[in-house]
Amino acid sequence: MTYRRWFVVGAVFAVIGALVAAFAIFYGNFSPRGYVEDRYTRAASRDIGAEAVAYTSPRSPSQVAKEVTDAWQPADQYVDGSGVYLRYDDDSVVILPIATGSLILLEQLRTAYPRYHSTVGNHWGWGRGNTVRGGGPGSGK
């Protein structure tokens, strides 16, 4: 009877493993970065140094932003005439208009903040995380 129980447990784990593998194959990477990498055209000539990796789309910035945010809800976003700025936990996705559609720039937050701060200012909600100290008198001292 113990062999039978172990056989059932092993079969259950095998089925779970197969489902996880199938999900990974059909849905690709599990991050906003992976979503962009899987769906848009790589444009290495438009990279900004080694930090901001470029992709392009024939769609407008608002259409690309809708696709990305429908798949991955950003922590914060800012939209103005210059483009769409999406902030995630570890990455930023910046979508800028170009003559042929959109330029999509992926960048880690540590380098994106200084690059885009003059545009997004406090709209991206920088500092809302664990770095925020309390607001009362003497707090954070």
mmCIF file with all atom_site columns, C-alpha atoms in Angstrom:
data_model
loop_
_atom_site.group_PDB
_atom_site.id
_atom_site.type_symbol
_atom_site.label_atom_id
_atom_site.label_alt_id
_atom_site.label_comp_id
_atom_site.label_asym_id
_atom_site.label_entity_id
_atom_site.label_seq_id
_atom_site.pdbx_PDB_ins_code
_atom_site.Cartn_x
_atom_site.Cartn_y
_atom_site.Cartn_z
_atom_site.occupancy
_atom_site.B_iso_or_equiv
_atom_site.pdbx_formal_charge
_atom_site.auth_seq_id
_atom_site.auth_comp_id
_atom_site.auth_asym_id
_atom_site.auth_atom_id
_atom_site.pdbx_PDB_model_num
ATOM 1   C CA . MET A 1 1   ? 0.000  0.000  0.000   1.00 0.00 ? 1   MET A CA 1
ATOM 2   C CA . THR A 1 2   ? 2.880  2.428  0.623   1.00 0.00 ? 2   THR A CA 1
ATOM 3   C CA . TYR A 1 3   ? 4.162  1.901  -2.935  1.00 0.00 ? 3   TYR A CA 1
ATOM 4   C CA . ARG A 1 4   ? 0.781  2.861  -4.281  1.00 0.00 ? 4   ARG A CA 1
ATOM 5   C CA . ARG A 1 5   ? 0.697  6.073  -2.220  1.00 0.00 ? 5   ARG A CA 1
ATOM 6   C CA . TRP A 1 6   ? 4.169  7.077  -3.423  1.00 0.00 ? 6   TRP A CA 1
ATOM 7   C CA . PHE A 1 7   ? 3.164  6.334  -6.998  1.00 0.00 ? 7   PHE A CA 1
ATOM 8   C CA . VAL A 1 8   ? 0.130  8.643  -6.676  1.00 0.00 ? 8   VAL A CA 1
ATOM 9   C CA . VAL A 1 9   ? 2.218  11.395 -5.059  1.00 0.00 ? 9   VAL A CA 1
ATOM 10  C CA . GLY A 1 10  ? 4.832  11.072 -7.819  1.00 0.00 ? 10  GLY A CA 1
ATOM 11  C CA . ALA A 1 11  ? 2.164  11.198 -10.520 1.00 0.00 ? 11  ALA A CA 1
ATOM 12  C CA . VAL A 1 12  ? 0.631  14.333 -8.987  1.00 0.00 ? 12  VAL A CA 1
ATOM 13  C CA . PHE A 1 13  ? 4.024  16.071 -8.922  1.00 0.00 ? 13  PHE A CA 1
ATOM 14  C CA . ALA A 1 14  ? 4.677  15.016 -12.525 1.00 0.00 ? 14  ALA A CA 1
ATOM 15  C CA . VAL A 1 15  ? 1.361  16.508 -13.665 1.00 0.00 ? 15  VAL A CA 1
ATOM 16  C CA . ILE A 1 16  ? 2.050  19.748 -11.764 1.00 0.00 ? 16  ILE A CA 1
ATOM 17  C CA . GLY A 1 17  ? 5.525  19.937 -13.315 1.00 0.00 ? 17  GLY A CA 1
ATOM 18  C CA . ALA A 1 18  ? 4.102  19.388 -16.801 1.00 0.00 ? 18  ALA A CA 1
ATOM 19  C CA . LEU A 1 19  ? 1.537  22.162 -16.266 1.00 0.00 ? 19  LEU A CA 1
ATOM 20  C CA . VAL A 1 20  ? 4.192  24.607 -15.062 1.00 0.00 ? 20  VAL A CA 1
ATOM 21  C CA . ALA A 1 21  ? 6.420  23.767 -18.044 1.00 0.00 ? 21  ALA A CA 1
ATOM 22  C CA . ALA A 1 22  ? 3.515  24.207 -20.488 1.00 0.00 ? 22  ALA A CA 1
ATOM 23  C CA . PHE A 1 23  ? 2.627  27.559 -18.932 1.00 0.00 ? 23  PHE A CA 1
ATOM 24  C CA . ALA A 1 24  ? 6.244  28.727 -19.221 1.00 0.00 ? 24  ALA A CA 1
ATOM 25  C CA . ILE A 1 25  ? 6.435  27.671 -22.872 1.00 0.00 ? 25  ILE A CA 1
ATOM 26  C CA . PHE A 1 26  ? 3.178  29.358 -23.894 1.00 0.00 ? 26  PHE A CA 1
ATOM 27  C CA . TYR A 1 27  ? 3.421  32.522 -21.814 1.00 0.00 ? 27  TYR A CA 1
ATOM 28  C CA . GLY A 1 28  ? 7.171  33.196 -21.899 1.00 0.00 ? 28  GLY A CA 1
ATOM 29  C CA . ASN A 1 29  ? 8.956  35.338 -19.366 1.00 0.00 ? 29  ASN A CA 1
ATOM 30  C CA . PHE A 1 30  ? 7.221  36.334 -16.163 1.00 0.00 ? 30  PHE A CA 1
ATOM 31  C CA . SER A 1 31  ? 8.123  40.038 -16.029 1.00 0.00 ? 31  SER A CA 1
ATOM 32  C CA . PRO A 1 32  ? 7.454  43.290 -17.865 1.00 0.00 ? 32  PRO A CA 1
ATOM 33  C CA . ARG A 1 33  ? 10.997 43.032 -19.263 1.00 0.00 ? 33  ARG A CA 1
ATOM 34  C CA . GLY A 1 34  ? 10.298 39.547 -20.612 1.00 0.00 ? 34  GLY A CA 1
ATOM 35  C CA . TYR A 1 35  ? 6.992  40.689 -22.070 1.00 0.00 ? 35  TYR A CA 1
ATOM 36  C CA . VAL A 1 36  ? 8.700  43.464 -24.059 1.00 0.00 ? 36  VAL A CA 1
ATOM 37  C CA . GLU A 1 37  ? 11.579 41.193 -25.112 1.00 0.00 ? 37  GLU A CA 1
ATOM 38  C CA . ASP A 1 38  ? 9.131  38.568 -26.423 1.00 0.00 ? 38  ASP A CA 1
ATOM 39  C CA . ARG A 1 39  ? 6.781  40.892 -28.316 1.00 0.00 ? 39  ARG A CA 1
ATOM 40  C CA . TYR A 1 40  ? 8.726  43.791 -29.805 1.00 0.00 ? 40  TYR A CA 1
ATOM 41  C CA . THR A 1 41  ? 11.575 44.132 -32.300 1.00 0.00 ? 41  THR A CA 1
ATOM 42  C CA . ARG A 1 42  ? 15.064 44.536 -30.844 1.00 0.00 ? 42  ARG A CA 1
ATOM 43  C CA . ALA A 1 43  ? 16.770 47.759 -32.003 1.00 0.00 ? 43  ALA A CA 1
ATOM 44  C CA . ALA A 1 44  ? 20.342 47.603 -30.658 1.00 0.00 ? 44  ALA A CA 1
ATOM 45  C CA . SER A 1 45  ? 21.363 50.705 -32.625 1.00 0.00 ? 45  SER A CA 1
ATOM 46  C CA . ARG A 1 46  ? 18.946 52.731 -30.471 1.00 0.00 ? 46  ARG A CA 1
ATOM 47  C CA . ASP A 1 47  ? 20.261 51.506 -27.093 1.00 0.00 ? 47  ASP A CA 1
ATOM 48  C CA . ILE A 1 48  ? 21.309 54.231 -24.671 1.00 0.00 ? 48  ILE A CA 1
ATOM 49  C CA . GLY A 1 49  ? 24.677 52.986 -23.482 1.00 0.00 ? 49  GLY A CA 1
ATOM 50  C CA . ALA A 1 50  ? 24.579 49.598 -21.820 1.00 0.00 ? 50  ALA A CA 1
ATOM 51  C CA . GLU A 1 51  ? 21.737 50.624 -19.493 1.00 0.00 ? 51  GLU A CA 1
ATOM 52  C CA . ALA A 1 52  ? 18.691 51.289 -21.704 1.00 0.00 ? 52  ALA A CA 1
ATOM 53  C CA . VAL A 1 53  ? 17.960 48.429 -24.106 1.00 0.00 ? 53  VAL A CA 1
ATOM 54  C CA . ALA A 1 54  ? 15.848 49.491 -27.109 1.00 0.00 ? 54  ALA A CA 1
ATOM 55  C CA . TYR A 1 55  ? 12.958 47.831 -28.914 1.00 0.00 ? 55  TYR A CA 1
ATOM 56  C CA . THR A 1 56  ? 10.559 49.187 -31.536 1.00 0.00 ? 56  THR A CA 1
ATOM 57  C CA . SER A 1 57  ? 6.922  48.756 -32.495 1.00 0.00 ? 57  SER A CA 1
ATOM 58  C CA . PRO A 1 58  ? 4.915  50.085 -35.445 1.00 0.00 ? 58  PRO A CA 1
ATOM 59  C CA . ARG A 1 59  ? 2.139  50.974 -32.961 1.00 0.00 ? 59  ARG A CA 1
ATOM 60  C CA . SER A 1 60  ? 1.741  54.337 -31.228 1.00 0.00 ? 60  SER A CA 1
ATOM 61  C CA . PRO A 1 61  ? 3.124  54.838 -27.699 1.00 0.00 ? 61  PRO A CA 1
ATOM 62  C CA . SER A 1 62  ? -0.397 54.788 -26.244 1.00 0.00 ? 62  SER A CA 1
ATOM 63  C CA . GLN A 1 63  ? -1.176 51.471 -27.970 1.00 0.00 ? 63  GLN A CA 1
ATOM 64  C CA . VAL A 1 64  ? 2.101  49.901 -26.802 1.00 0.00 ? 64  VAL A CA 1
ATOM 65  C CA . ALA A 1 65  ? 1.533  51.227 -23.272 1.00 0.00 ? 65  ALA A CA 1
ATOM 66  C CA . LYS A 1 66  ? -1.936 49.661 -23.220 1.00 0.00 ? 66  LYS A CA 1
ATOM 67  C CA . GLU A 1 67  ? -0.530 46.297 -24.347 1.00 0.00 ? 67  GLU A CA 1
ATOM 68  C CA . VAL A 1 68  ? 2.217  46.367 -21.704 1.00 0.00 ? 68  VAL A CA 1
ATOM 69  C CA . THR A 1 69  ? 0.012  47.612 -18.856 1.00 0.00 ? 69  THR A CA 1
ATOM 70  C CA . ASP A 1 70  ? -2.757 45.136 -19.706 1.00 0.00 ? 70  ASP A CA 1
ATOM 71  C CA . ALA A 1 71  ? -0.191 42.348 -19.292 1.00 0.00 ? 71  ALA A CA 1
ATOM 72  C CA . TRP A 1 72  ? 1.789  43.892 -16.389 1.00 0.00 ? 72  TRP A CA 1
ATOM 73  C CA . GLN A 1 73  ? 0.291  46.550 -14.127 1.00 0.00 ? 73  GLN A CA 1
ATOM 74  C CA . PRO A 1 74  ? 2.966  49.174 -13.327 1.00 0.00 ? 74  PRO A CA 1
ATOM 75  C CA . ALA A 1 75  ? 3.641  50.462 -9.829  1.00 0.00 ? 75  ALA A CA 1
ATOM 76  C CA . ASP A 1 76  ? 3.425  53.995 -11.257 1.00 0.00 ? 76  ASP A CA 1
ATOM 77  C CA . GLN A 1 77  ? 3.099  55.603 -14.651 1.00 0.00 ? 77  GLN A CA 1
ATOM 78  C CA . TYR A 1 78  ? 3.458  59.060 -16.122 1.00 0.00 ? 78  TYR A CA 1
ATOM 79  C CA . VAL A 1 79  ? 2.237  60.203 -19.524 1.00 0.00 ? 79  VAL A CA 1
ATOM 80  C CA . ASP A 1 80  ? 2.982  63.484 -21.271 1.00 0.00 ? 80  ASP A CA 1
ATOM 81  C CA . GLY A 1 81  ? 3.682  64.726 -24.777 1.00 0.00 ? 81  GLY A CA 1
ATOM 82  C CA . SER A 1 82  ? 7.167  63.214 -24.743 1.00 0.00 ? 82  SER A CA 1
ATOM 83  C CA . GLY A 1 83  ? 6.036  59.638 -24.074 1.00 0.00 ? 83  GLY A CA 1
ATOM 84  C CA . VAL A 1 84  ? 4.785  57.057 -21.601 1.00 0.00 ? 84  VAL A CA 1
ATOM 85  C CA . TYR A 1 85  ? 6.911  56.248 -18.535 1.00 0.00 ? 85  TYR A CA 1
ATOM 86  C CA . LEU A 1 86  ? 6.120  53.025 -16.660 1.00 0.00 ? 86  LEU A CA 1
ATOM 87  C CA . ARG A 1 87  ? 7.761  52.135 -13.332 1.00 0.00 ? 87  ARG A CA 1
ATOM 88  C CA . TYR A 1 88  ? 7.865  48.546 -12.120 1.00 0.00 ? 88  TYR A CA 1
ATOM 89  C CA . ASP A 1 89  ? 9.547  47.053 -9.042  1.00 0.00 ? 89  ASP A CA 1
ATOM 90  C CA . ASP A 1 90  ? 12.949 46.584 -10.685 1.00 0.00 ? 90  ASP A CA 1
ATOM 91  C CA . ASP A 1 91  ? 12.601 48.039 -14.168 1.00 0.00 ? 91  ASP A CA 1
ATOM 92  C CA . SER A 1 92  ? 11.268 50.954 -16.144 1.00 0.00 ? 92  SER A CA 1
ATOM 93  C CA . VAL A 1 93  ? 9.595  50.746 -19.539 1.00 0.00 ? 93  VAL A CA 1
ATOM 94  C CA . VAL A 1 94  ? 9.739  54.054 -21.386 1.00 0.00 ? 94  VAL A CA 1
ATOM 95  C CA . ILE A 1 95  ? 7.761  54.330 -24.617 1.00 0.00 ? 95  ILE A CA 1
ATOM 96  C CA . LEU A 1 96  ? 8.660  57.239 -26.879 1.00 0.00 ? 96  LEU A CA 1
ATOM 97  C CA . PRO A 1 97  ? 7.155  58.275 -30.220 1.00 0.00 ? 97  PRO A CA 1
ATOM 98  C CA . ILE A 1 98  ? 9.247  57.842 -33.361 1.00 0.00 ? 98  ILE A CA 1
ATOM 99  C CA . ALA A 1 99  ? 8.328  58.405 -37.018 1.00 0.00 ? 99  ALA A CA 1
ATOM 100 C CA . THR A 1 100 ? 7.626  54.695 -37.566 1.00 0.00 ? 100 THR A CA 1
ATOM 101 C CA . GLY A 1 101 ? 5.729  54.024 -34.310 1.00 0.00 ? 101 GLY A CA 1
ATOM 102 C CA . SER A 1 102 ? 7.333  53.660 -30.885 1.00 0.00 ? 102 SER A CA 1
ATOM 103 C CA . LEU A 1 103 ? 10.739 53.290 -29.293 1.00 0.00 ? 103 LEU A CA 1
ATOM 104 C CA . ILE A 1 104 ? 10.552 51.130 -26.154 1.00 0.00 ? 104 ILE A CA 1
ATOM 105 C CA . LEU A 1 105 ? 13.420 51.444 -23.682 1.00 0.00 ? 105 LEU A CA 1
ATOM 106 C CA . LEU A 1 106 ? 13.954 48.877 -20.903 1.00 0.00 ? 106 LEU A CA 1
ATOM 107 C CA . GLU A 1 107 ? 16.131 49.987 -18.038 1.00 0.00 ? 107 GLU A CA 1
ATOM 108 C CA . GLN A 1 108 ? 16.776 49.122 -14.408 1.00 0.00 ? 108 GLN A CA 1
ATOM 109 C CA . LEU A 1 109 ? 15.372 51.646 -11.944 1.00 0.00 ? 109 LEU A CA 1
ATOM 110 C CA . ARG A 1 110 ? 18.765 52.551 -10.503 1.00 0.00 ? 110 ARG A CA 1
ATOM 111 C CA . THR A 1 111 ? 19.789 54.098 -13.838 1.00 0.00 ? 111 THR A CA 1
ATOM 112 C CA . ALA A 1 112 ? 16.317 55.099 -15.045 1.00 0.00 ? 112 ALA A CA 1
ATOM 113 C CA . TYR A 1 113 ? 15.629 57.415 -12.108 1.00 0.00 ? 113 TYR A CA 1
ATOM 114 C CA . PRO A 1 114 ? 18.458 59.878 -12.825 1.00 0.00 ? 114 PRO A CA 1
ATOM 115 C CA . ARG A 1 115 ? 17.789 59.721 -16.571 1.00 0.00 ? 115 ARG A CA 1
ATOM 116 C CA . TYR A 1 116 ? 14.041 60.480 -16.388 1.00 0.00 ? 116 TYR A CA 1
ATOM 117 C CA . HIS A 1 117 ? 13.679 62.406 -13.128 1.00 0.00 ? 117 HIS A CA 1
ATOM 118 C CA . SER A 1 118 ? 13.490 65.759 -14.922 1.00 0.00 ? 118 SER A CA 1
ATOM 119 C CA . THR A 1 119 ? 10.466 64.437 -16.837 1.00 0.00 ? 119 THR A CA 1
ATOM 120 C CA . VAL A 1 120 ? 8.593  62.319 -14.300 1.00 0.00 ? 120 VAL A CA 1
ATOM 121 C CA . GLY A 1 121 ? 9.643  64.231 -11.189 1.00 0.00 ? 121 GLY A CA 1
ATOM 122 C CA . ASN A 1 122 ? 7.699  62.832 -8.258  1.00 0.00 ? 122 ASN A CA 1
ATOM 123 C CA . HIS A 1 123 ? 4.953  61.343 -10.453 1.00 0.00 ? 123 HIS A CA 1
ATOM 124 C CA . TRP A 1 124 ? 6.686  57.957 -10.513 1.00 0.00 ? 124 TRP A CA 1
ATOM 125 C CA . GLY A 1 125 ? 6.386  57.734 -6.734  1.00 0.00 ? 125 GLY A CA 1
ATOM 126 C CA . TRP A 1 126 ? 10.071 57.337 -5.987  1.00 0.00 ? 126 TRP A CA 1
ATOM 127 C CA . GLY A 1 127 ? 10.762 56.609 -2.357  1.00 0.00 ? 127 GLY A CA 1
ATOM 128 C CA . ARG A 1 128 ? 7.382  55.093 -1.501  1.00 0.00 ? 128 ARG A CA 1
ATOM 129 C CA . GLY A 1 129 ? 8.986  51.794 -0.667  1.00 0.00 ? 129 GLY A CA 1
ATOM 130 C CA . ASN A 1 130 ? 10.993 50.725 2.346   1.00 0.00 ? 130 ASN A CA 1
ATOM 131 C CA . THR A 1 131 ? 13.168 53.825 2.198   1.00 0.00 ? 131 THR A CA 1
ATOM 132 C CA . VAL A 1 132 ? 10.350 56.081 3.413   1.00 0.00 ? 132 VAL A CA 1
ATOM 133 C CA . ARG A 1 133 ? 10.773 57.102 7.008   1.00 0.00 ? 133 ARG A CA 1
ATOM 134 C CA . GLY A 1 134 ? 7.820  58.062 9.144   1.00 0.00 ? 134 GLY A CA 1
ATOM 135 C CA . GLY A 1 135 ? 6.395  61.547 8.945   1.00 0.00 ? 135 GLY A CA 1
ATOM 136 C CA . GLY A 1 136 ? 6.112  62.508 12.581  1.00 0.00 ? 136 GLY A CA 1
ATOM 137 C CA . PRO A 1 137 ? 8.403  64.696 14.684  1.00 0.00 ? 137 PRO A CA 1
ATOM 138 C CA . GLY A 1 138 ? 11.746 63.017 15.236  1.00 0.00 ? 138 GLY A CA 1
ATOM 139 C CA . SER A 1 139 ? 10.882 60.079 13.036  1.00 0.00 ? 139 SER A CA 1
ATOM 140 C CA . GLY A 1 140 ? 13.717 58.382 11.204  1.00 0.00 ? 140 GLY A CA 1
ATOM 141 C CA . LYS A 1 141 ? 16.398 59.841 13.430  1.00 0.00 ? 141 LYS A CA 1
#
